Every structure is written in structure tokens, then in C-alpha cells.
mmCIF file of C-alpha atoms in Angstrom:
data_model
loop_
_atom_site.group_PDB
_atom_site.id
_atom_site.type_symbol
_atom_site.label_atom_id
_atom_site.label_comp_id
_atom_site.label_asym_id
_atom_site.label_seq_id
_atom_site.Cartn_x
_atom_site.Cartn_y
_atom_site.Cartn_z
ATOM 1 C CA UNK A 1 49.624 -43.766 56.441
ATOM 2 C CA UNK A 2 52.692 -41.742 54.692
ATOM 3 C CA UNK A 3 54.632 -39.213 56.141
ATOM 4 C CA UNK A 4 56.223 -37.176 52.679
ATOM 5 C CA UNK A 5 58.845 -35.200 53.062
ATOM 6 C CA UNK A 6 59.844 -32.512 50.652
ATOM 7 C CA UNK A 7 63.449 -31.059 50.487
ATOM 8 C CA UNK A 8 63.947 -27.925 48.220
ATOM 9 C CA UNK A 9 66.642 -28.625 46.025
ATOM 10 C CA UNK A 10 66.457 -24.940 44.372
ATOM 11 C CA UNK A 11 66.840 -21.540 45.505
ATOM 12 C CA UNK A 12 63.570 -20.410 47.426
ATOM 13 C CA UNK A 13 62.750 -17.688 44.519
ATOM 14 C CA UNK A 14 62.456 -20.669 42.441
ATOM 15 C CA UNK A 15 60.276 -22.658 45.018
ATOM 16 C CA UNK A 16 57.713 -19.613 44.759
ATOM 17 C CA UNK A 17 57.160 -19.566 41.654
ATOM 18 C CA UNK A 18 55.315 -22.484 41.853
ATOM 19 C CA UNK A 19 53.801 -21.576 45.147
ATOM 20 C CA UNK A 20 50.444 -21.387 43.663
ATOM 21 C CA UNK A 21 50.355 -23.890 41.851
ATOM 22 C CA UNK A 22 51.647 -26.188 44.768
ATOM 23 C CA UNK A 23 49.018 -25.147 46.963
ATOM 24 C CA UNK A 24 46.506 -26.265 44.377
ATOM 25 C CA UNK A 25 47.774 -29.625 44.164
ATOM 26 C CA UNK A 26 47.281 -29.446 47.925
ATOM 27 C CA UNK A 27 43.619 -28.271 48.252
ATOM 28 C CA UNK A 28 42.569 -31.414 45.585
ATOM 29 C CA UNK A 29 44.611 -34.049 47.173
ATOM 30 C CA UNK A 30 42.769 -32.483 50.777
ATOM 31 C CA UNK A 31 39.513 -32.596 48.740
ATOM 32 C CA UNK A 32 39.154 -36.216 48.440
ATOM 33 C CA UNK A 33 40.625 -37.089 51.682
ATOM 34 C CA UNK A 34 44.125 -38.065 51.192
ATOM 35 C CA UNK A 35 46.163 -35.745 52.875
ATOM 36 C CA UNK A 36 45.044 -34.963 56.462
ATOM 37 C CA UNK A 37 47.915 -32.151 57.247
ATOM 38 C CA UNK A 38 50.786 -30.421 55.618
ATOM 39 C CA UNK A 39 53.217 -27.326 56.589
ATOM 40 C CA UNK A 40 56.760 -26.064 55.905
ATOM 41 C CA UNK A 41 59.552 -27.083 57.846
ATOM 42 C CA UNK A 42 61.668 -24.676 60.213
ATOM 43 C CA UNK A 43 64.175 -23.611 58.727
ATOM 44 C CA UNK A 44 62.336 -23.252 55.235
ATOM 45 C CA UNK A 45 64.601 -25.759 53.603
ATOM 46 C CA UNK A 46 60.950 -28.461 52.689
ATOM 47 C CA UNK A 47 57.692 -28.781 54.029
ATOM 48 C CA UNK A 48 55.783 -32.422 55.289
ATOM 49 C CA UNK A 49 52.480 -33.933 54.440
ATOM 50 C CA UNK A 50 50.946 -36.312 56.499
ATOM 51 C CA UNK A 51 48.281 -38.522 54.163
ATOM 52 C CA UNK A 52 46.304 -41.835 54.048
ATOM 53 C CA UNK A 53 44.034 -44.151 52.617
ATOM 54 C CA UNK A 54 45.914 -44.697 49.155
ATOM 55 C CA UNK A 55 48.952 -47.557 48.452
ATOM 56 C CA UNK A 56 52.459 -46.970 48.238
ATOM 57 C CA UNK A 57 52.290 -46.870 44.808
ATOM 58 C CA UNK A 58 49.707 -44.577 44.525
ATOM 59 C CA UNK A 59 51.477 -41.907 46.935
ATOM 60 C CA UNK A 60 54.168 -41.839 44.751
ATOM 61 C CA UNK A 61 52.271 -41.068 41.673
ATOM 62 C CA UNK A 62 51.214 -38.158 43.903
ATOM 63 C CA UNK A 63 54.192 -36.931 44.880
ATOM 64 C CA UNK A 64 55.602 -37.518 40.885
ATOM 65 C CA UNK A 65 52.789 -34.519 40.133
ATOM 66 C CA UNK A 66 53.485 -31.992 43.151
ATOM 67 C CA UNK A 67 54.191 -28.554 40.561
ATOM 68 C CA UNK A 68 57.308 -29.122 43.045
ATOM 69 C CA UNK A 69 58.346 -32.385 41.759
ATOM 70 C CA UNK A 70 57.306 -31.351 37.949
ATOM 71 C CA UNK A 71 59.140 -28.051 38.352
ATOM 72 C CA UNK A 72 62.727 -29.689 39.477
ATOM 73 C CA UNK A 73 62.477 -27.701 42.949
ATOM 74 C CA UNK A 74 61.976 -30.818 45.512
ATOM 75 C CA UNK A 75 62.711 -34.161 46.282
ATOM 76 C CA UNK A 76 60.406 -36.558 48.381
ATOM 77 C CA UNK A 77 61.161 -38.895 50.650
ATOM 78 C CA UNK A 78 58.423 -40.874 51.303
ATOM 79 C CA UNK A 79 57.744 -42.674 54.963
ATOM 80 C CA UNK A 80 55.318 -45.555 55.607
ATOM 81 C CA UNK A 81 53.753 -45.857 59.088
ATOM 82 C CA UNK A 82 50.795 -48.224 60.519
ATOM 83 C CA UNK A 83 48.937 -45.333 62.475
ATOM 84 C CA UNK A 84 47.765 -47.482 65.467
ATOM 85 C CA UNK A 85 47.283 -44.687 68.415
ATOM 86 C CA UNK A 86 45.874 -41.136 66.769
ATOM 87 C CA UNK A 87 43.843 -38.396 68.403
ATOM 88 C CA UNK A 88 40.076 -38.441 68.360
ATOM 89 C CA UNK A 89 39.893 -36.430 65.137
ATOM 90 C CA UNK A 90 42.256 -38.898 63.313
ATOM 91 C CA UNK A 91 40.359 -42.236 64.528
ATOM 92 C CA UNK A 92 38.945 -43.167 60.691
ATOM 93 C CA UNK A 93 42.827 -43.421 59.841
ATOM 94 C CA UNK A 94 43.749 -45.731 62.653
ATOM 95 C CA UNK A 95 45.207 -48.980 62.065
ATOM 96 C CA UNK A 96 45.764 -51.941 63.881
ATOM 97 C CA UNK A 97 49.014 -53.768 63.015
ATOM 98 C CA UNK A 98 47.964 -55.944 60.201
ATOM 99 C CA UNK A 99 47.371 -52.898 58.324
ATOM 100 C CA UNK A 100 43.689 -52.651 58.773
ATOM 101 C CA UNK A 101 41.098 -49.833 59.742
ATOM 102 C CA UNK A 102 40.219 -49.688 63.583
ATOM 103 C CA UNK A 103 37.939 -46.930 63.137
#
């Protein structure tokens, strides 16, 4: 599992013009089941995304096409965690610690 965070390294204006298009990227990555919960950080200065079931590699291909990323208004860092103790609604992304599924 990944923990991404996003720091806005533009003025907010600049951030919301690609709002939109952001949350777009969002909805498809949600859509097949790789991100599992996202939000803006307080103060505004980012936002996280919690997400799963793809490599290391992969999530940073993902992150390289956030409008964000594209648009010069973000930076990721990029966290790797074995999930091994989740709520009930988070079970099918469990792991134990050799990496694998529990669920």
C-alpha cells in the first residue's frame, strides 16, 4: 500500500486551474480500484491519497500523470507501507509481512 503525498509548489489560483482535471484523474484511478481514499491537507498547502494493489513502479507512473504533476503545481512524495491491521472495509488490502494478501 502507498501513502502519496502531494505538496503544492504554486500559488493555489494555479492549483485550481487544474482542479477539474485533477479530480478526473482521481475518479479513474478510484474506478479500477487503486486508490481507496484521498483529501486535502489542513492547511491547504497538498492533499494525500491512500492506494493499493499496483508496484512501486507503477504508482509512480501514476503520480508522473496527476494534471498536478503535468501542470508543474505539485510534488509527490511517495510512502510504502505493508498494511497488516485495517478496518473491516479495508480487509482485501491487508497484508501480512511478507507482502502478501490476508484477505
Amino acid at each position: 500500500m502507498f501513502v502519496m503525498e502531494l505538496s503544492y509548489t504554486a500559488p493555489l489560483e494555479a492549483v485550481e486551474e487544474q482542479m477539474d482535471a485533477h479530480i478526473a484523474w482521481l475518479d479513474g484511478y478510484y474506478a479500477s480500484g487503486v486508490f481507496l481514499a484521498s483529501g486535502r491537507k489542513v492547511p491547504r498547502e497538498g492533499g494525500v491519497i491512500l492506494a493499493g494493489g499496483v508496484s512501486r513502479t507503477e504508482i509512480e507512473r501514476i503520480a508522473a500523470e496527476d494534471p498536478f504533476t503535468v501542470a508543474g503545481v505539485c510534488a509527490y512524495r511517495i510512502t510504502e507501507f505493508i498494511a497488516t491491521k485495517t478496518s473491516a472495509d479495508l480487509a482485501t488490502v491487508r497484508e501480512n509481512p511478507l507482502g502478501q494478501h490476508t484477505a
